[in-house]
Amino acid sequence: MQGLEHAIAGTGLYVVGRDDDVEDVKESAMEDMKSVMSRIDKSGEGVYVQASTLGSLEALLEFLKSPAVSIPVSGIGIGPVHKKDVMKSSVMLEKKKEYATILAFDVKVTPEARELADELGVKIFIADIIYHLFDQFKAYIQNLKEEKKREAADEAVFPCVLEIIPECIFNKKDPIILGVDVLEGILKVLLYSKLFCFVSTFSSLHTLVNYWSLLCTSRA
């Protein structure tokens, strides 16, 4: 039978009879694909999903869409992972790095695709069990978060909640000199603090010493 090499694994096979309308049969054949395509995130951000059959793809998409998982999908494919699939997934490198990922369910990855993925920085996770794919992706995301924390450790600015001591306001203009109580956090250089509804930055050690000296004096 001609044309079957283009058929998608897991889809139905329709035979067009003499009295059948070809366009109606085509529409019926496309119903399953329409259902799958409706699960793709319209924002264009998400992981790329590859499965062996349409049924496997539907099961994986349903799992990823569930509230407990909630992983957006930007593209889908059926069959082995090829270079073209890696290229499609690599688009996420400029949008959201963690989504430059292919979740390959019960399929093989061609050597060419693996080589290109390593070159571009696209992650490919393979598993025969849906939950294992999720576990791999979840661990990958957690590692990325930890990596970002380590990179930003020296630049991170944590908040500090202070309360102005009314009787220790010595200068209301620049430079503001007053006493405060530290309610939460630790007061230090380059620390953002919330003074009632105002937010200010302690950008110098001199300012910090003034605050600390006034506080100590008022409590002596």
Coordinates of C-alpha atoms in Angstrom, one line a residue:
M1 CA 0.0 0.0 0.0
Q2 CA 1.5 3.3 -1.0
G3 CA 2.2 6.2 1.4
L4 CA 2.3 4.1 4.6
E5 CA 5.9 5.1 5.1
H6 CA 4.5 8.6 6.1
A7 CA 2.0 7.2 8.6
I8 CA 2.4 8.1 12.3
A9 CA 2.8 5.1 14.6
G10 CA -0.3 4.6 16.7
T11 CA -2.8 6.5 14.5
G12 CA -5.8 4.8 12.8
L13 CA -5.8 3.5 9.3
Y14 CA -8.7 4.7 7.2
V15 CA -9.8 3.1 3.9
V16 CA -11.6 5.4 1.5
G17 CA -14.5 3.7 -0.2
R18 CA -16.0 4.5 -3.5
D19 CA -18.9 6.5 -1.9
D20 CA -16.7 8.1 0.8
D21 CA -15.8 11.8 0.8
V22 CA -12.0 12.0 0.9
E23 CA -12.0 15.3 2.8
D24 CA -14.2 13.9 5.5
V25 CA -11.9 10.9 5.9
K26 CA -8.9 13.2 6.1
E27 CA -10.6 15.2 8.8
S28 CA -11.3 12.1 10.8
A29 CA -7.7 10.9 10.5
M30 CA -6.5 14.2 11.8
E31 CA -8.7 14.2 15.0
D32 CA -6.1 12.4 17.0
M33 CA -3.4 14.8 16.1
K34 CA -5.6 17.8 16.8
S35 CA -6.1 16.4 20.3
V36 CA -2.3 16.1 20.8
M37 CA -1.5 19.5 19.3
S38 CA -4.0 21.2 21.6
R39 CA -1.7 20.3 24.6
I40 CA 1.2 22.4 23.2
D41 CA 1.8 25.6 25.2
K42 CA 0.7 28.5 23.1
S43 CA 3.4 30.8 24.7
G44 CA 6.1 28.9 22.8
E45 CA 8.0 28.1 26.0
G46 CA 8.3 24.5 27.2
V47 CA 10.2 21.2 26.8
Y48 CA 10.3 19.1 23.6
V49 CA 8.6 15.7 23.9
Q50 CA 9.4 12.7 21.8
A51 CA 7.6 9.3 22.0
S52 CA 7.4 6.0 20.1
T53 CA 3.7 6.1 19.2
L54 CA 0.8 8.6 19.3
G55 CA -0.7 6.7 22.3
S56 CA 2.6 7.0 24.3
L57 CA 2.8 10.7 23.3
E58 CA -0.7 11.3 24.6
A59 CA 0.0 9.6 27.8
L60 CA 3.2 11.6 28.4
L61 CA 1.5 14.9 27.5
E62 CA -1.4 14.1 29.9
F63 CA 1.1 13.4 32.7
L64 CA 3.1 16.6 32.1
K65 CA -0.1 18.7 32.0
S66 CA -1.3 17.3 35.4
P67 CA -1.4 19.9 38.2
A68 CA 1.1 17.9 40.3
V69 CA 3.7 18.0 37.4
S70 CA 2.8 21.1 35.3
I71 CA 5.6 21.1 32.8
P72 CA 4.8 23.1 29.6
V73 CA 5.5 21.6 26.2
S74 CA 6.5 23.6 23.2
G75 CA 7.0 20.9 20.7
I76 CA 6.3 17.2 20.0
G77 CA 7.7 14.4 17.8
I78 CA 7.1 10.7 17.2
G79 CA 9.9 8.2 16.6
P80 CA 13.7 8.4 17.2
V81 CA 15.2 11.7 18.2
H82 CA 17.0 13.2 15.1
K83 CA 19.0 16.4 14.6
K84 CA 15.9 18.3 13.5
D85 CA 14.3 17.6 16.9
V86 CA 17.4 18.9 18.7
M87 CA 17.4 22.0 16.6
K88 CA 13.7 22.7 17.5
S89 CA 14.5 22.2 21.2
S90 CA 17.6 24.5 21.0
V91 CA 15.3 27.5 20.4
M92 CA 14.6 27.5 24.2
L93 CA 18.3 28.3 24.9
E94 CA 17.5 31.9 24.1
K95 CA 14.1 31.9 25.9
K96 CA 14.4 29.7 28.9
K97 CA 17.5 27.5 29.3
E98 CA 15.9 24.9 31.5
Y99 CA 13.4 24.1 28.7
A100 CA 16.1 23.4 26.1
T101 CA 15.3 19.8 26.9
I102 CA 14.0 16.7 25.1
L103 CA 12.0 14.2 27.1
A104 CA 12.4 11.0 25.0
F105 CA 9.9 8.4 26.0
D106 CA 10.6 4.8 24.8
V107 CA 12.6 6.0 21.8
K108 CA 16.2 6.0 20.6
V109 CA 18.5 8.9 20.0
T110 CA 20.6 8.9 16.8
P111 CA 24.3 9.5 17.3
E112 CA 24.1 12.6 15.2
A113 CA 21.4 14.0 17.4
R114 CA 23.3 13.2 20.5
E115 CA 26.4 14.9 19.2
L116 CA 24.5 18.1 18.2
A117 CA 22.7 18.2 21.5
D118 CA 26.1 18.1 23.4
E119 CA 27.4 20.8 21.1
L120 CA 24.4 23.2 21.5
G121 CA 23.8 22.5 25.2
V122 CA 20.4 20.7 24.8
K123 CA 19.7 18.1 27.4
I124 CA 18.2 14.8 26.4
F125 CA 16.6 12.5 29.0
I126 CA 15.6 9.0 28.0
A127 CA 13.4 6.5 29.9
D128 CA 10.9 3.7 29.3
I129 CA 8.8 4.8 32.3
I130 CA 7.1 8.3 32.3
Y131 CA 7.9 8.9 36.0
H132 CA 11.6 8.3 35.5
L133 CA 11.6 11.0 32.8
F134 CA 10.0 13.4 35.3
D135 CA 12.5 12.5 38.0
Q136 CA 15.4 13.2 35.7
F137 CA 14.0 16.5 34.6
K138 CA 13.1 17.5 38.2
A139 CA 16.7 16.7 39.3
Y140 CA 18.1 18.7 36.4
I141 CA 16.0 21.8 37.3
Q142 CA 17.1 21.5 40.9
N143 CA 20.7 21.4 39.9
L144 CA 20.3 24.5 37.7
K145 CA 18.7 26.4 40.7
E146 CA 21.6 25.4 43.0
E147 CA 24.1 26.5 40.3
K148 CA 22.4 29.9 40.0
K149 CA 22.4 30.3 43.8
R150 CA 26.2 29.6 43.9
E151 CA 26.8 32.1 41.0
A152 CA 24.8 34.8 42.7
A153 CA 26.0 34.2 46.3
D154 CA 28.4 37.1 46.3
E155 CA 25.9 39.5 44.7
A156 CA 22.8 38.5 46.6
V157 CA 21.2 41.2 48.7
F158 CA 18.9 40.0 51.5
P159 CA 16.3 42.2 53.1
C160 CA 16.3 43.5 56.7
V161 CA 13.3 44.8 58.6
L162 CA 14.1 47.9 60.7
E163 CA 12.0 50.1 62.9
I164 CA 13.0 53.8 63.4
I165 CA 13.4 54.9 67.0
P166 CA 11.5 58.2 67.1
E167 CA 13.7 59.8 69.9
C168 CA 16.9 59.0 67.9
I169 CA 16.2 61.0 64.7
F170 CA 19.2 63.4 64.5
N171 CA 19.1 64.4 60.9
K172 CA 16.1 64.2 58.5
K173 CA 18.0 65.3 55.4
D174 CA 21.0 63.9 53.5
P175 CA 22.8 62.3 55.2
I176 CA 19.9 60.9 57.2
I177 CA 21.1 60.0 60.7
L178 CA 18.8 58.1 63.0
G179 CA 18.6 55.1 65.3
V180 CA 16.8 51.9 64.4
D181 CA 15.8 48.6 65.9
V182 CA 16.6 45.5 63.8
L183 CA 13.4 43.5 63.8
E184 CA 14.4 40.8 61.2
G185 CA 17.5 39.9 59.4
I186 CA 21.0 41.3 59.7
L187 CA 22.0 44.9 59.0
K188 CA 25.1 45.1 56.8
V189 CA 26.6 47.0 53.9
L190 CA 24.5 46.9 50.7
L191 CA 21.6 45.6 52.5
Y192 CA 18.0 46.6 51.6
S193 CA 15.9 47.5 54.5
K194 CA 12.2 48.2 55.0
L195 CA 11.6 51.2 57.2
F196 CA 7.9 51.0 57.7
C197 CA 6.8 51.5 54.1
F198 CA 10.1 53.0 52.8
V199 CA 12.9 51.1 51.2
S200 CA 16.5 52.4 51.3
T201 CA 20.0 51.0 50.7
F202 CA 22.9 51.1 53.0
S203 CA 25.7 51.7 50.5
S204 CA 28.6 52.5 52.8
L205 CA 30.1 51.3 56.0
H206 CA 30.0 54.9 57.3
T207 CA 26.3 55.0 57.1
L208 CA 26.1 51.6 58.7
V209 CA 28.3 52.6 61.6
N210 CA 26.2 55.7 62.2
Y211 CA 23.1 53.5 62.4
W212 CA 24.7 51.0 64.7
S213 CA 26.3 53.7 67.0
L214 CA 23.1 55.6 67.4
L215 CA 21.3 52.4 68.3
C216 CA 23.9 51.5 70.9
T217 CA 23.9 55.0 72.3
S218 CA 20.2 55.1 72.7
R219 CA 20.1 51.7 74.4
A220 CA 23.1 52.5 76.8

